[in-house]
Short mmCIF file of C-alpha atoms in Angstrom, two decimals:
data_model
loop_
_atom_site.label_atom_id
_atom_site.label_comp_id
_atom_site.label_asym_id
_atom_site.label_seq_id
_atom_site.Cartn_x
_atom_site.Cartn_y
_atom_site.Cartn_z
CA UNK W 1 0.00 0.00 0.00
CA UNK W 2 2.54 2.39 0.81
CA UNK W 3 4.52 2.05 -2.46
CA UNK W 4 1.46 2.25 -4.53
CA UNK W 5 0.80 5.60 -2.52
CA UNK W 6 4.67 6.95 -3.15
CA UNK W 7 4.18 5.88 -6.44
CA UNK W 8 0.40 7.52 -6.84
CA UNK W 9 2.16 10.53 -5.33
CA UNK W 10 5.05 10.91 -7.79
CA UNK W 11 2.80 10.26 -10.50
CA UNK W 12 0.63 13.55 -9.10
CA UNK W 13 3.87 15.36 -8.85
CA UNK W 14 5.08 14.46 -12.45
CA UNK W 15 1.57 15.49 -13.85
CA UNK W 16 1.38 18.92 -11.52
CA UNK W 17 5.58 20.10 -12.77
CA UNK W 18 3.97 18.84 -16.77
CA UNK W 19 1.07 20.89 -16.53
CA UNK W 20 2.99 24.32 -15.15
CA UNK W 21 5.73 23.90 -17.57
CA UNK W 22 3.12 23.69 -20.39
CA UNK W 23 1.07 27.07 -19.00
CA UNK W 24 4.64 28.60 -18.54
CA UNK W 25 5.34 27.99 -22.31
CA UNK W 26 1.97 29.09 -23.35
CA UNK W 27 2.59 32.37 -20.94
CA UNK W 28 5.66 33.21 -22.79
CA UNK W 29 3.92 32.43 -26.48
CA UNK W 30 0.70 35.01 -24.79
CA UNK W 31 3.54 37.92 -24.18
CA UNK W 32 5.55 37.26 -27.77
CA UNK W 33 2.05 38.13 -28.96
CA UNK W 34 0.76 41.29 -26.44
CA UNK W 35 1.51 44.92 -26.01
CA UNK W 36 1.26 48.24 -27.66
CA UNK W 37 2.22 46.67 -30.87
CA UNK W 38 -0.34 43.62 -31.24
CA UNK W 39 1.70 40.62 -33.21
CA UNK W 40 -0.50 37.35 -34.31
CA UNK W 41 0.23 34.16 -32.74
CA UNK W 42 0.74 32.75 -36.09
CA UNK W 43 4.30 35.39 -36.57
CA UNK W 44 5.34 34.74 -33.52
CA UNK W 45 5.48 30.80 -34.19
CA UNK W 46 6.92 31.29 -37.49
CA UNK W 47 10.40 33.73 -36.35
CA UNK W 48 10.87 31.28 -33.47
CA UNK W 49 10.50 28.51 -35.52
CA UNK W 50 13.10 29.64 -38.46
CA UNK W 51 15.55 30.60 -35.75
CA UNK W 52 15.18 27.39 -33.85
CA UNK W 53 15.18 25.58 -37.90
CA UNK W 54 17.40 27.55 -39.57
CA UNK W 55 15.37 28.85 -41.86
CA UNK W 56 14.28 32.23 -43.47
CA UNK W 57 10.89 33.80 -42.11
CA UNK W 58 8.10 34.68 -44.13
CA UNK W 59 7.96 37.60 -41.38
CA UNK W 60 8.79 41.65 -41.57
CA UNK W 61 12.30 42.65 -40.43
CA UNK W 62 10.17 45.33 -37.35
CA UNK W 63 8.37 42.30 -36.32
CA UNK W 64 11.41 40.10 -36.19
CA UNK W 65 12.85 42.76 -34.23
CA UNK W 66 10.03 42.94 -31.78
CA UNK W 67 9.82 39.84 -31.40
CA UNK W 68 13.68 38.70 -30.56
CA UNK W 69 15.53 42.17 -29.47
CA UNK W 70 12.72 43.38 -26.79
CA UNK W 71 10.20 40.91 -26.10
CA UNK W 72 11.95 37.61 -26.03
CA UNK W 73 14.72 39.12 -23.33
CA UNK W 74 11.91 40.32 -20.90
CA UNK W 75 10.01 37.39 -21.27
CA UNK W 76 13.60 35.25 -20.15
CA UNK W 77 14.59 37.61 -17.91
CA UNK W 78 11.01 37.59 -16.23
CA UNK W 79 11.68 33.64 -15.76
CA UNK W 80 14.91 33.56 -14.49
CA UNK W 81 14.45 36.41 -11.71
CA UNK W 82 10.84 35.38 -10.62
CA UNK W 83 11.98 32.11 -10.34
CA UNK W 84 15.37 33.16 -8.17
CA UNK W 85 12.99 35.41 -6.14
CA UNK W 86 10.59 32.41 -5.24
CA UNK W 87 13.20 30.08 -4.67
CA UNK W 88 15.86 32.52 -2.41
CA UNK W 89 12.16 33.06 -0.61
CA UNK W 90 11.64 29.51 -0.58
CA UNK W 91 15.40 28.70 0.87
CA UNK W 92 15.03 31.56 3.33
CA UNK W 93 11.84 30.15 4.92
CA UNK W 94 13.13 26.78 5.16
CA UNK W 95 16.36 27.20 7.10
CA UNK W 96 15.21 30.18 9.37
CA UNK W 97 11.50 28.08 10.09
CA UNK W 98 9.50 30.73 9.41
CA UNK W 99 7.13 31.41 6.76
CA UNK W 100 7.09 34.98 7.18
CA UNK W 101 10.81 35.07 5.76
CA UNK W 102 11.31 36.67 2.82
CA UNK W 103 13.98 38.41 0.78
CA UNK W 104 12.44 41.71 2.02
CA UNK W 105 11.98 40.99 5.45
CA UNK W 106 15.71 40.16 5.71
CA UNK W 107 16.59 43.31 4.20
CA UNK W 108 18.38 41.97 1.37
CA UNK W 109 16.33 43.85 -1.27
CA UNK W 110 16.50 46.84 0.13
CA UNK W 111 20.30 46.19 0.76
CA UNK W 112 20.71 45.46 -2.99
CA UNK W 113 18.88 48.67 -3.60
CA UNK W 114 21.12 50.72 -1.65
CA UNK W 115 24.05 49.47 -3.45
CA UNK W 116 22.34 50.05 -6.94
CA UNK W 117 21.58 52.91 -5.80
CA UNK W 118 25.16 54.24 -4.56
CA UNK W 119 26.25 52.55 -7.75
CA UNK W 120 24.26 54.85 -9.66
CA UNK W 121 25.34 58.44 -7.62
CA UNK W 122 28.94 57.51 -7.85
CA UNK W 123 28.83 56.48 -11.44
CA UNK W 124 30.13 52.69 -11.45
CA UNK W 125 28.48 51.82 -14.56
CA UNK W 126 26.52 48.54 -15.34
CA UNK W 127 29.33 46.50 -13.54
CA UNK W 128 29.89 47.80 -10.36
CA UNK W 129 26.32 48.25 -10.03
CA UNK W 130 26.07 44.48 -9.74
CA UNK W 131 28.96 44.40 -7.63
CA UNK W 132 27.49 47.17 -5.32
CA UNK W 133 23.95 45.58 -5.06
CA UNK W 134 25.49 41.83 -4.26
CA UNK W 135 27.57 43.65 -1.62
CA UNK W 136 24.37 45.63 0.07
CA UNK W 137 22.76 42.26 0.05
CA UNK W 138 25.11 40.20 1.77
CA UNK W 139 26.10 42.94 4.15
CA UNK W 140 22.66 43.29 4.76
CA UNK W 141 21.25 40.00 5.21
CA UNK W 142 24.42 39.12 7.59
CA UNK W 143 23.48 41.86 10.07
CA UNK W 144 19.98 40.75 10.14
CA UNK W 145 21.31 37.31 11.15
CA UNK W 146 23.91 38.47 13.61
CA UNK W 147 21.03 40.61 15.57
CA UNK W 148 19.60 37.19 17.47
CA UNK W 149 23.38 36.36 18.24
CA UNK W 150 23.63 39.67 19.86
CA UNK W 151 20.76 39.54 21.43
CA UNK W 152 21.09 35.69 22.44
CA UNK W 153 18.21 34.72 21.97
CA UNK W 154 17.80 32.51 18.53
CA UNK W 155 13.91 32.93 18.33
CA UNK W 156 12.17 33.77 14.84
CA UNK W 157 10.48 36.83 16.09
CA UNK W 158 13.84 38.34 17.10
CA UNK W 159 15.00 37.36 13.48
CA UNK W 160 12.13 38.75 11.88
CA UNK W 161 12.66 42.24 13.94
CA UNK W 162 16.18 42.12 13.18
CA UNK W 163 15.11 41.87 9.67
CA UNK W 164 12.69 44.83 10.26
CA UNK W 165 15.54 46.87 11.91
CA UNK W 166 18.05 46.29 9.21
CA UNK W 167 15.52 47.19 6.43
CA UNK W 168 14.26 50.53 7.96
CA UNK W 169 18.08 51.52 7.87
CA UNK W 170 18.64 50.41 4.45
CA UNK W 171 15.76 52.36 3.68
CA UNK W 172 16.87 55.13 5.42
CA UNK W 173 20.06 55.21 3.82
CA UNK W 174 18.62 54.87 0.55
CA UNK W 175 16.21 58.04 1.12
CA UNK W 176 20.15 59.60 1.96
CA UNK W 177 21.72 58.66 -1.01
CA UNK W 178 18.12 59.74 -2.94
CA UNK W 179 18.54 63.07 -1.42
CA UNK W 180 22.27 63.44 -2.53
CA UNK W 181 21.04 63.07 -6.11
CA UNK W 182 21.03 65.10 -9.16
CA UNK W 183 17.43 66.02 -9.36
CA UNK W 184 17.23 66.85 -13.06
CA UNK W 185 18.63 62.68 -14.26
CA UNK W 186 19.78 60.58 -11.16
CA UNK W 187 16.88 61.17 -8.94
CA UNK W 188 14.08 60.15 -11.58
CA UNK W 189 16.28 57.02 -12.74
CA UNK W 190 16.57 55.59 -9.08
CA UNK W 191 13.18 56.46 -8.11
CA UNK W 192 11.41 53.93 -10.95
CA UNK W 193 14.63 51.66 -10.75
CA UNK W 194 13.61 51.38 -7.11
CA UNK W 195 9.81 50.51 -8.37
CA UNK W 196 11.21 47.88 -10.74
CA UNK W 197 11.00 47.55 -14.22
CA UNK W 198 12.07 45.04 -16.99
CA UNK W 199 11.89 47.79 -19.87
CA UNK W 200 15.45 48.44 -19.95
CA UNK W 201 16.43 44.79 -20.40
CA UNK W 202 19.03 43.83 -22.94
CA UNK W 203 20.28 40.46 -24.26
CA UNK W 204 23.60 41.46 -22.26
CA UNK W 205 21.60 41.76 -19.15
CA UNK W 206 20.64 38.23 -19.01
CA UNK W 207 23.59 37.10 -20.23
CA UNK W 208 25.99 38.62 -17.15
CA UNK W 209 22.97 38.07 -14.66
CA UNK W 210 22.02 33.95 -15.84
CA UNK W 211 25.67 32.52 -14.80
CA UNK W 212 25.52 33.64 -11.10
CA UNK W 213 21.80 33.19 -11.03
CA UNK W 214 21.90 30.07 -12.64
CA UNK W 215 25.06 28.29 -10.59
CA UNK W 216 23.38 29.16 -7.46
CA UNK W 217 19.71 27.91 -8.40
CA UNK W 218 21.77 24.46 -9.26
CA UNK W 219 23.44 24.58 -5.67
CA UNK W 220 20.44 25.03 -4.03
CA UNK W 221 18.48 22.15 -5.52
CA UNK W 222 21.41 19.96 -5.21
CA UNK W 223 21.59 20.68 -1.58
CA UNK W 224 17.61 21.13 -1.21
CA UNK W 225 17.36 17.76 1.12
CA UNK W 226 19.96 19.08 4.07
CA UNK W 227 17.14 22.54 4.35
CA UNK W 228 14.93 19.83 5.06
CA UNK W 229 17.18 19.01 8.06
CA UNK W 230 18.30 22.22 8.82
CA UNK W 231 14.26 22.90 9.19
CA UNK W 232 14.13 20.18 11.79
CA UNK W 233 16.16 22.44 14.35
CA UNK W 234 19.63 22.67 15.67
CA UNK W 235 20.23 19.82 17.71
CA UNK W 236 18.12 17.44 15.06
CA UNK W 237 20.61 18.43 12.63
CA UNK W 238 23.70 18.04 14.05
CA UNK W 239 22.66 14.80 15.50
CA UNK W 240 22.16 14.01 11.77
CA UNK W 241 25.56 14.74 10.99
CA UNK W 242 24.53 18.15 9.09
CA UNK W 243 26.91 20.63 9.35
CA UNK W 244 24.15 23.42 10.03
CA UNK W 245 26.86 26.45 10.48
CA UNK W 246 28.33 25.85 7.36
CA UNK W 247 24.82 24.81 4.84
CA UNK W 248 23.39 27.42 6.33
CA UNK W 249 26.11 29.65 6.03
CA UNK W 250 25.95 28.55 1.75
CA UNK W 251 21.86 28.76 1.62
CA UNK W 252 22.18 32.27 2.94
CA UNK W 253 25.04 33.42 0.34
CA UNK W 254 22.87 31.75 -2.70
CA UNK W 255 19.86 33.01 -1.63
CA UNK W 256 21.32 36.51 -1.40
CA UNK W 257 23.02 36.00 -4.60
CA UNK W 258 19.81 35.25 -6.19
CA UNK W 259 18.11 38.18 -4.76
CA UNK W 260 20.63 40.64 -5.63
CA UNK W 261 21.17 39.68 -8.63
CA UNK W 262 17.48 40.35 -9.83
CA UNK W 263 17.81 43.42 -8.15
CA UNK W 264 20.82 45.01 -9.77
CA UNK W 265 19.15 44.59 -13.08
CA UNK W 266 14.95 44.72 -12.61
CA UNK W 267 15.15 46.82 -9.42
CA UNK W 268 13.14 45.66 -6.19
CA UNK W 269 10.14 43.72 -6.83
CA UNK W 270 8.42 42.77 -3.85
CA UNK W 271 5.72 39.72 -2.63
CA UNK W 272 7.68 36.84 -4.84
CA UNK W 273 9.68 35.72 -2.05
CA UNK W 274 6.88 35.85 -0.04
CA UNK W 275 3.82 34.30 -1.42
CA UNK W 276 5.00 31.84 -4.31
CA UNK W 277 6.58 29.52 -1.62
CA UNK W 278 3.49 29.44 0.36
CA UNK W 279 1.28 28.53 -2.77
CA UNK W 280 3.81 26.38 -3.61
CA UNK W 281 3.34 24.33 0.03
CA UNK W 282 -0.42 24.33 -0.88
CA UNK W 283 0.06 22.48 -4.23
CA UNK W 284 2.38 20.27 -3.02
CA UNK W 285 3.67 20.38 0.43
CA UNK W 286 6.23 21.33 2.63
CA UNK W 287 8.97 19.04 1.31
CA UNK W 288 11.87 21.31 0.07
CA UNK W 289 12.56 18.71 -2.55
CA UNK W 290 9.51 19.11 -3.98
CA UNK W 291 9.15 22.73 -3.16
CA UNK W 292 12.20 23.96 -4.34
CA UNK W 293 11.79 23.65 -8.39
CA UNK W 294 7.89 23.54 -8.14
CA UNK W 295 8.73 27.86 -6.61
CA UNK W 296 11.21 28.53 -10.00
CA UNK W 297 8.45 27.63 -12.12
CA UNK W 298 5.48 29.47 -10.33
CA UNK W 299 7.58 32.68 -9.60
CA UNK W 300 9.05 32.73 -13.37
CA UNK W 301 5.09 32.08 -14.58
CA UNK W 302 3.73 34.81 -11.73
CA UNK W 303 6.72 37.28 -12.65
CA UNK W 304 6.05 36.67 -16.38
CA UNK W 305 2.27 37.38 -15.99
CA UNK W 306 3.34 40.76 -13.81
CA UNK W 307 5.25 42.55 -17.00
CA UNK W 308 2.99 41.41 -19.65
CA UNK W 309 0.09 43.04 -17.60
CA UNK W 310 2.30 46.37 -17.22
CA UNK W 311 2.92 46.65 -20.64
CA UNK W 312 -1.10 46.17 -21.27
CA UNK W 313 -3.00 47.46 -18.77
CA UNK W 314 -2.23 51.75 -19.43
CA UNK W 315 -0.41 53.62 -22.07
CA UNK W 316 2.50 54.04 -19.85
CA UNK W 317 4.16 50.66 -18.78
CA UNK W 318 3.53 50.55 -14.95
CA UNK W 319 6.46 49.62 -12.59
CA UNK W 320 5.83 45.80 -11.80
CA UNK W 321 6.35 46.48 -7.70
CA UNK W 322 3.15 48.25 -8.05
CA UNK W 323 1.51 45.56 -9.77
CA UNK W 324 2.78 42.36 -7.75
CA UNK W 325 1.43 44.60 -4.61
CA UNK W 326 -1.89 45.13 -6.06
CA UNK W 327 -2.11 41.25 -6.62
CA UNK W 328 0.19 40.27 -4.00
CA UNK W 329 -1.36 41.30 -0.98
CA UNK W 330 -5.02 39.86 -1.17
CA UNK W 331 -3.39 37.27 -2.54
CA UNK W 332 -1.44 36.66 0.06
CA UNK W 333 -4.51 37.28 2.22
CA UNK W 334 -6.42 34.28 0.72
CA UNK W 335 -3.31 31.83 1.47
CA UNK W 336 -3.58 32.58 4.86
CA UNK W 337 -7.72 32.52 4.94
CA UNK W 338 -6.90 29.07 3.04
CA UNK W 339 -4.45 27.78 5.75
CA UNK W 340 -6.70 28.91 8.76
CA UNK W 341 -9.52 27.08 7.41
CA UNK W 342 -7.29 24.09 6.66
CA UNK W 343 -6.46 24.37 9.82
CA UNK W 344 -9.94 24.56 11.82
#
């Protein structure tokens, strides 16, 4: 009985990671087609196909040109950092024990935005800008984590209000460095940066952000099964032989790396971190091994759906924070209505 259930279960899992891939593809084929310039399916299919083929498209050059040099990038760019975003939320959660983690909570994102940020008032370019915003994360995330040390006391709530502390003076250094700014250029470029946006995108973008992102998305699922024993506690772990300083030590680093790396180049988008993990749990548990991939593919889908809607629903694109709010928060909401009632 109990292999025909494991087996019943995989079987649910198989069909569950087949059916998101599939609406994740047809996503991606929805936002080739929408925004201000309307292109029909039929175009869309026939440049990706003679690129993928090799062979010459029946489609015009501006089309073409839609299609691969501004769409396509946002569309893979909206993948790969929704899905980093879910999963550092996902990672964070699972070795700190509390779902209320997130990348925000921690501070990192607004750590990474005070290092874009100083990146952009000093003038470091596209390059030290990454540096900068991996630098604000880290430093960030490892204050928020050295706050219950101080404080000896190892509790989540005194994580969580470490994580409040350090983000208020993030945020208060980034309304600093916002003040120091040239009002006339800098000012105006930080303040939607901040908002986050995908319109600025390029090919090279993705290129310099997918090799960090990617390495550390591989690490984490390769070492997804020791969060599940890092979740258990302290004492469970090392009794387990886990080496919980160190794993948790690399989950935090990834995780961070993943969040500021989205951040250096889309800005700070918030509610991923947060939310996809838990509707992730609700489809199909709490297992980190299961959890893990299942939150790439429903942040990539959710931050995919968030950009094509900006660059739909007004004449001017709206920043995507503002959006993934709008949806995030009763969103969120109904999770936790749907948990309570699980629950009672």
């Amino acid at each position: 009985m109990t292999q025909k259930a494991d087996s019943s279960s995989k079987v649910k899992d198989y069909m569950l990671f087949l059916t998101l891939w599939l609406l994740l593809f047809a996503l991606s084929i929805t936002a080739l087609c929408l925004g201000r310039y309307g292109i029909p399916i039929s175009d869309v299919l026939d440049v990706l196909s003679s690129k993928l083929l090799g062979k010459p498209s029946n489609v015009n050059q501006t089309i073409e040109n839609i299609i691969l040099n501004l769409r396509l990038p946002r569309i893979i760019a909206s993948i790969v950092i929704g899905g980093s975003l879910a999963l550092a939320g996902a990672a964070y959660q699972g070795i700190f024990r509390n779902p209320l983690v997130s990348p925000d909570i921690l501070g990192v994102s607004s750590g990474a935005g005070l290092g874009a940020a100083l990146a952009i008032l000093f003038h470091l370019g596209t390059f030290g800008l990454q540096i900068s915003s991996l630098a604000g994360g880290i430093l960030a995330v490892m204050i928020t984590s050295a706050i219950p040390k101080f404080m000896k006391n190892s509790s989540t709530i005194i994580l969580v209000l470490g994580g409040i502390i350090v983000n208020g003076m993030m945020v208060s250094l980034l309304g600093l460095a916002k003040y120091m700014m040239d009002t006339e250029n800098k000012l105006a470029e930080i303040t939607y940066w901040l908002l986050g946006s995908l319109a600025k995108i390029s090919k090279g973008d993705i290129w310099t952000i997918s090799i960090p992102m990617v390495i550390s998305m591989l690490l984490l699922l390769a070492i997804r099964w020791r969060v599940n024993i890092l979740a258990l506690g302290e004492s469970e772990a090392k009794n387990l032989g886990v080496h919980t300083e160190f794993y948790r030590g690399l989950v935090i680093v990834l995780s961070t790396v993943l969040t500021a790396c989205a951040v250096c180049v889309s800005g700070t988008i918030g509610w991923i971190g947060l939310i996809v993990p838990h509707l992730g749990r609700m489809l199909i548990g709490p297992d980190n091994k299961r959890l893990f991939p299942l939150s790439i593919i429903l942040g990539g889908g959710f931050l995919l759906m968030m950009d094509t809607l900006s660059r739909i629903v007004s004449p001017a694109e709206l920043p995507i924070s503002i959006l993934t709010g709008l949806v995030g928060a009763p969103f969120y909401f109904w999770i936790l209505h749907k948990q309570r009632m699980n629950m009672t």
